[in-house]
PDB file of C-alpha atoms in Angstrom:
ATOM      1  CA  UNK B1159      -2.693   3.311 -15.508  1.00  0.00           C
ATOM      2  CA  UNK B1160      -1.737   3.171 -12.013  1.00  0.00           C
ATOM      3  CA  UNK B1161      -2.086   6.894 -11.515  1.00  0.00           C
ATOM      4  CA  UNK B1162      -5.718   6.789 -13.139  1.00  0.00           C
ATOM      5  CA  UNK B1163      -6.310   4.024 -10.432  1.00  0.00           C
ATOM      6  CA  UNK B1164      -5.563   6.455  -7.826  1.00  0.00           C
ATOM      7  CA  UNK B1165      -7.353   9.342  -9.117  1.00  0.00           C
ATOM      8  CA  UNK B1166     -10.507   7.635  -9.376  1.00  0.00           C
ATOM      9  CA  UNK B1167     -10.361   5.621  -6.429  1.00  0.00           C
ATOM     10  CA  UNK B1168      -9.318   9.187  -4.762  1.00  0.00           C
ATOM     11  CA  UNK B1169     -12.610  10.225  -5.554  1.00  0.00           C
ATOM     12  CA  UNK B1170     -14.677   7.263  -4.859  1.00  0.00           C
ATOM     13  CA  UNK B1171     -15.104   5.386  -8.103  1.00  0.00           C
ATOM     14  CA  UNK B1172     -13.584   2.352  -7.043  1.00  0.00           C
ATOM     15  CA  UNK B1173     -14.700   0.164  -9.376  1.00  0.00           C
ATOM     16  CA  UNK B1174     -12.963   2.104 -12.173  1.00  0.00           C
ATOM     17  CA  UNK B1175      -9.948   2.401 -10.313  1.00  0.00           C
ATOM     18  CA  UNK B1176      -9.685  -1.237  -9.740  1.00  0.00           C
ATOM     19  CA  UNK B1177     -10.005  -1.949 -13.981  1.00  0.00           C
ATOM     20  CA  UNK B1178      -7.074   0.633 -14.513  1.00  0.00           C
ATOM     21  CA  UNK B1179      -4.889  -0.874 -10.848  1.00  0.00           C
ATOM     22  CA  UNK B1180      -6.088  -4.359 -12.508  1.00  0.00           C
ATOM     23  CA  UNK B1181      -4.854  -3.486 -16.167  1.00  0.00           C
ATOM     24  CA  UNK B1182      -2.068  -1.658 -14.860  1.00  0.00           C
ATOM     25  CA  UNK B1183      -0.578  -5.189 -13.005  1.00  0.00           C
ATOM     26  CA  UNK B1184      -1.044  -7.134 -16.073  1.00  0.00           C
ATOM     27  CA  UNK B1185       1.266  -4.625 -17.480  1.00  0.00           C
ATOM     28  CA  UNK B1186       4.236  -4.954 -15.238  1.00  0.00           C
ATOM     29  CA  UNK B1187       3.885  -8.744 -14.569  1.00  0.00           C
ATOM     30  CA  UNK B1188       4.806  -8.823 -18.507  1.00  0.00           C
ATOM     31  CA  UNK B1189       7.873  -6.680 -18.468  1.00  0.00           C
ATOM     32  CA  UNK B1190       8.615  -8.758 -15.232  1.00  0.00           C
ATOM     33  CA  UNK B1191       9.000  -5.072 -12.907  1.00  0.00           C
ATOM     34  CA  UNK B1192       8.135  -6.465  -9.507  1.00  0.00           C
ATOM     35  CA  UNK B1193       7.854  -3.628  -7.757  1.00  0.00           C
ATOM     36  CA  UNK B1194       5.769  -1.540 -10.340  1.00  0.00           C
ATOM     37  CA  UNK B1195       3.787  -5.218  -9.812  1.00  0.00           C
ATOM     38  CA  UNK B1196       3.743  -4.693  -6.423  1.00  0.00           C
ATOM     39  CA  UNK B1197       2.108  -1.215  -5.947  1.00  0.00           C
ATOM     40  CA  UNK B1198      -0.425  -1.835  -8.617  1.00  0.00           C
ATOM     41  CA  UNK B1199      -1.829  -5.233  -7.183  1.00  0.00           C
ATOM     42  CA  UNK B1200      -1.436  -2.944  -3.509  1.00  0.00           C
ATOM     43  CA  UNK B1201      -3.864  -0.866  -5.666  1.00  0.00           C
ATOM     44  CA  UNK B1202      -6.029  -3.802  -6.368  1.00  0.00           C
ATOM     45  CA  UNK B1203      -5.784  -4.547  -2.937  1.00  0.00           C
ATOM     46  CA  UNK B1204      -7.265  -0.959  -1.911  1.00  0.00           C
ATOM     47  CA  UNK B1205      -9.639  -0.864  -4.041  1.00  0.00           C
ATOM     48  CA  UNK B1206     -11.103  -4.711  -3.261  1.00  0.00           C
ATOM     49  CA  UNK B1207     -11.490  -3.931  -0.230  1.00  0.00           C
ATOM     50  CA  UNK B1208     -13.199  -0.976  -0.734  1.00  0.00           C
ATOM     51  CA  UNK B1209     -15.624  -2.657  -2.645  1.00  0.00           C
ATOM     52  CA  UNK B1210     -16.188  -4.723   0.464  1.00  0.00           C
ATOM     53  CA  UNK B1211     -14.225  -7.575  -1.638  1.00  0.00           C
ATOM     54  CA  UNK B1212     -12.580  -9.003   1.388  1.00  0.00           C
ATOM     55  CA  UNK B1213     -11.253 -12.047   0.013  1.00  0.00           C
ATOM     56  CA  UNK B1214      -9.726 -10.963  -3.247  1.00  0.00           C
ATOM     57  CA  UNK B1215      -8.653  -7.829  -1.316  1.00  0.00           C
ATOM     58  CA  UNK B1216      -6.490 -10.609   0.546  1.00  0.00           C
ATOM     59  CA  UNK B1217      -5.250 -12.361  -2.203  1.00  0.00           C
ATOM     60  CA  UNK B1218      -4.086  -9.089  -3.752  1.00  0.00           C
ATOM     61  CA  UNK B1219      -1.941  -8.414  -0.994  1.00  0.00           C
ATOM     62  CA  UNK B1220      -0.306 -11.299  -1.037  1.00  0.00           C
ATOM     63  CA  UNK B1221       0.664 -10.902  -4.887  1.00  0.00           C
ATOM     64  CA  UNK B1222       1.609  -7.576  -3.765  1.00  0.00           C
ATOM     65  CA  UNK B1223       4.385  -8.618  -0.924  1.00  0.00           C
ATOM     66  CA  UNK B1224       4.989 -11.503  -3.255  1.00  0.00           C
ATOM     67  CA  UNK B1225       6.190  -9.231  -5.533  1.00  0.00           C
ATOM     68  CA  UNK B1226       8.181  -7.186  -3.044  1.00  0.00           C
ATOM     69  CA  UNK B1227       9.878 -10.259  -1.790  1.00  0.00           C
ATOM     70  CA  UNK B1228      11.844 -10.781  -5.343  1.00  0.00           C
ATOM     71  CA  UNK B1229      12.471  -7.278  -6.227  1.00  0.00           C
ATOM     72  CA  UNK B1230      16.090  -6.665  -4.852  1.00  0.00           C
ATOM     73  CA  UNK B1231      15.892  -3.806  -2.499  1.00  0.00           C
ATOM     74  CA  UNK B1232      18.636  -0.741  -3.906  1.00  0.00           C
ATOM     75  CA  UNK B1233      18.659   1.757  -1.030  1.00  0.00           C
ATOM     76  CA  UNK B1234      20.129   4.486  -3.300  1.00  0.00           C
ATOM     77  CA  UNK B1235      17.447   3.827  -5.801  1.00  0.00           C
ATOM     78  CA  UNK B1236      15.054   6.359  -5.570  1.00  0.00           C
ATOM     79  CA  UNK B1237      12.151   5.848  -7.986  1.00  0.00           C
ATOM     80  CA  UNK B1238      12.368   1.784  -6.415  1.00  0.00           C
ATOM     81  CA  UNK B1239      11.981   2.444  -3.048  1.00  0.00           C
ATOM     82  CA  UNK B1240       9.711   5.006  -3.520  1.00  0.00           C
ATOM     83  CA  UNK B1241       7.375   2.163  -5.468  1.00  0.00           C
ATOM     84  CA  UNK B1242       8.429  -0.509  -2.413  1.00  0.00           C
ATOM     85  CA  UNK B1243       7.145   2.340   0.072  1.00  0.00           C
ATOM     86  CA  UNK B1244       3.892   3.146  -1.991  1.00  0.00           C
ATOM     87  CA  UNK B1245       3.030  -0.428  -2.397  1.00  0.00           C
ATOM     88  CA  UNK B1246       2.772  -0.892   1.855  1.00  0.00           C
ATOM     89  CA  UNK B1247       1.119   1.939   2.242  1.00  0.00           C
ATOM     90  CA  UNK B1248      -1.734   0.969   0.055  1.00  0.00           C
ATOM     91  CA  UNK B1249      -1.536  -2.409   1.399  1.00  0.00           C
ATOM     92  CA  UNK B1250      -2.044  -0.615   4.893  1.00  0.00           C
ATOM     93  CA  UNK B1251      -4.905   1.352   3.677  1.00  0.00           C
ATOM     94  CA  UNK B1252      -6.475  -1.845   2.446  1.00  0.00           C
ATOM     95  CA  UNK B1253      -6.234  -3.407   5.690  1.00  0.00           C
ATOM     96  CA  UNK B1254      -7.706   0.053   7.581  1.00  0.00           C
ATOM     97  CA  UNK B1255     -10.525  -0.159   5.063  1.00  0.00           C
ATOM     98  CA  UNK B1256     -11.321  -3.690   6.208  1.00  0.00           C
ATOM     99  CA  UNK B1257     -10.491  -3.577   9.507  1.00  0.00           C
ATOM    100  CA  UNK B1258     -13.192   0.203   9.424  1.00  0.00           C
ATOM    101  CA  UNK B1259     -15.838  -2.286   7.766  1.00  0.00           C
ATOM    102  CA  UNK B1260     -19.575  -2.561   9.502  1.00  0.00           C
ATOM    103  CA  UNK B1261     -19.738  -6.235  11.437  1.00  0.00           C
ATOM    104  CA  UNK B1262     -15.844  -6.928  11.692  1.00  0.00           C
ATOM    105  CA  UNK B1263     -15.873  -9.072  14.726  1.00  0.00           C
ATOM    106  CA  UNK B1264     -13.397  -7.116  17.088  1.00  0.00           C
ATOM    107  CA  UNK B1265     -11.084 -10.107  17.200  1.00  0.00           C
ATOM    108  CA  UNK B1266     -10.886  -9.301  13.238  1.00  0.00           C
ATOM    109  CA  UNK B1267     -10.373  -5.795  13.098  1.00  0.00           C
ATOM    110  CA  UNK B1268      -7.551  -6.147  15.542  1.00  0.00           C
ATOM    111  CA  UNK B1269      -5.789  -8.606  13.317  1.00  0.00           C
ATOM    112  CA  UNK B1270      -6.423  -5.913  10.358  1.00  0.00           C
ATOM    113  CA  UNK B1271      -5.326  -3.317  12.586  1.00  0.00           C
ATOM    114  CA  UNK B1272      -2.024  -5.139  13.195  1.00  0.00           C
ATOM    115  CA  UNK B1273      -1.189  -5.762   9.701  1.00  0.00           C
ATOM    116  CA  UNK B1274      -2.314  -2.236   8.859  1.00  0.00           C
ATOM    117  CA  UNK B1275       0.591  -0.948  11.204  1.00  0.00           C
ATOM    118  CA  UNK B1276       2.628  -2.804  10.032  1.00  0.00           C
ATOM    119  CA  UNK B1277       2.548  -1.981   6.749  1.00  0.00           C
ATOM    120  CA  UNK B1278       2.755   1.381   7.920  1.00  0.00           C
ATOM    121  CA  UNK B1279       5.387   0.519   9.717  1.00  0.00           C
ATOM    122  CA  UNK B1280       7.289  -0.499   6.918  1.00  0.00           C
ATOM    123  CA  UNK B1281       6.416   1.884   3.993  1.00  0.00           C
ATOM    124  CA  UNK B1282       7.253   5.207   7.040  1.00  0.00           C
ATOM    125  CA  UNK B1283      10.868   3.314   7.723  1.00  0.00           C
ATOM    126  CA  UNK B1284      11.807   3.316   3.585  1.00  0.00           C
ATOM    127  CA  UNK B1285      10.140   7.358   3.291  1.00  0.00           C
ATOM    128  CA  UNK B1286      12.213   8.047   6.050  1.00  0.00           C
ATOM    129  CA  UNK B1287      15.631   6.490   5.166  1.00  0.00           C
ATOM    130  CA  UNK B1288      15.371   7.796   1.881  1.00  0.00           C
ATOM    131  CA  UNK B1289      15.334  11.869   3.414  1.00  0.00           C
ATOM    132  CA  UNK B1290      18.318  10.546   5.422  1.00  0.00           C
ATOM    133  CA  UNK B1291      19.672   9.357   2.424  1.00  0.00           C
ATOM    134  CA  UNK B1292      19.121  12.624   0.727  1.00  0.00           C
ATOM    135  CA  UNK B1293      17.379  10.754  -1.985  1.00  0.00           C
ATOM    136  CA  UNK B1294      13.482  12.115  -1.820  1.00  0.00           C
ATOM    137  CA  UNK B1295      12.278  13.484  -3.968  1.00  0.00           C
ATOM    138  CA  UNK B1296      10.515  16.871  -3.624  1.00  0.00           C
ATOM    139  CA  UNK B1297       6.944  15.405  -4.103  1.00  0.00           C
ATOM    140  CA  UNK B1298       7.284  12.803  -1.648  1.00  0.00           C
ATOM    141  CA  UNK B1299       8.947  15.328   0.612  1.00  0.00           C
ATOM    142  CA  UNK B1300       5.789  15.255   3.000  1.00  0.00           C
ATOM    143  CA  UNK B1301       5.962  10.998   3.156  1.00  0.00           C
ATOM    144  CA  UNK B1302       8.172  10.530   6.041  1.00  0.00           C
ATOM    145  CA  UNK B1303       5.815  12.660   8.258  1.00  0.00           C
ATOM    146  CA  UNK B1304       2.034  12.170   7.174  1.00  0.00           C
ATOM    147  CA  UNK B1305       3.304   8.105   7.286  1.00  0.00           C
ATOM    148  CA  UNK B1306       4.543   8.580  10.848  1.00  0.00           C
ATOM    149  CA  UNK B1307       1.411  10.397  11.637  1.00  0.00           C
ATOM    150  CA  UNK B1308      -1.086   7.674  10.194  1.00  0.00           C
ATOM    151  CA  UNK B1309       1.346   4.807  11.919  1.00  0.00           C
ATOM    152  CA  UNK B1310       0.575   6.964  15.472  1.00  0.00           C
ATOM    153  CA  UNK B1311      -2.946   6.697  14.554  1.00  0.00           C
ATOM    154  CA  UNK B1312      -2.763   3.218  13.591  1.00  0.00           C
ATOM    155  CA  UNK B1313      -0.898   2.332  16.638  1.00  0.00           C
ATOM    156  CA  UNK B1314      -3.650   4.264  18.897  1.00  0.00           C
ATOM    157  CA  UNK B1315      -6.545   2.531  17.208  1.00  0.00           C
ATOM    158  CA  UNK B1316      -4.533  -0.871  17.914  1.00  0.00           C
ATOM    159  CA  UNK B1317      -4.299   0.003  21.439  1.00  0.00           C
ATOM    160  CA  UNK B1318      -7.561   1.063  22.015  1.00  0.00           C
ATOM    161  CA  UNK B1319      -7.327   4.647  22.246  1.00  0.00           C
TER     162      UNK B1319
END
């Protein structure tokens, strides 16, 4: 469910992605797997506020890092950190996607800006302990850059450049 989430919010049917990111939470709050909790109500999250859904965009996130706060945090555990580091990033792209949306006051994209960096901030630091680690996987082997990259760009927009 979560993948289908990403696949149609990839290509713009947000809506459809939130049912299946939506669906896909219920799931894992029932088997009581906060982190698989945590990247699908991240999805919610992204696709709220794509929808222009500020509010319950919000809330989402907070399930989200909710979540992440009671998971216990394995470092060797690669399919787990890979979730905790998937779950920030869409929380970051949630808060780009506000922060991007026509009328924020500039006082209110900043703050969105600064919690989109840091989320950033956070999901680059697990992508890139885990290729120290030796623990990344081959598909994710791009992470630890492109998230360094989009944390620069983050970072720039923050400052003003």
């Amino acid at each position: 469910l979560l993948r289908l989430g990403d696949i149609l919010t990839t290509r713009g049917a947000h809506a459809e992605g939130l049912l299946h990111y939506g669906r896909s939470a219920e799931q894992w709050q029932q088997l009581r797997n906060d982190l698989q909790l945590a990247e699908s109500e991240a999805g919610v999250a992204k696709a709220q506020a794509s929808l222009g859904n500020r509010s319950a965009a919000l809330d989402a996130v907070r399930r989200a890092e909710s979540a992440i706060a009671r998971a216990p945090d394995d470092p060797a555990n690669s399919p787990d950190r890979g979730a905790r580091a998937q779950a920030y990033e869409y929380m970051a792209d949630a808060y780009v996607t506000l922060a991007t949306r026509q009328g924020r006051s500039p006082v209110d994209a900043r703050a969105d800006w600064s919690s989109a960096c840091r989320m950033l901030q956070q999901s680059s630091d697990i992508w890139a302990d885990m290729r120290r680690r030796g623990i990344l996987a081959g598909s994710d082997a791009s992470k630890p850059d492109t998230l360094a990259r989009e944390l620069e760009r983050c970072k720039a927009r923050l400052d003003g450049r």
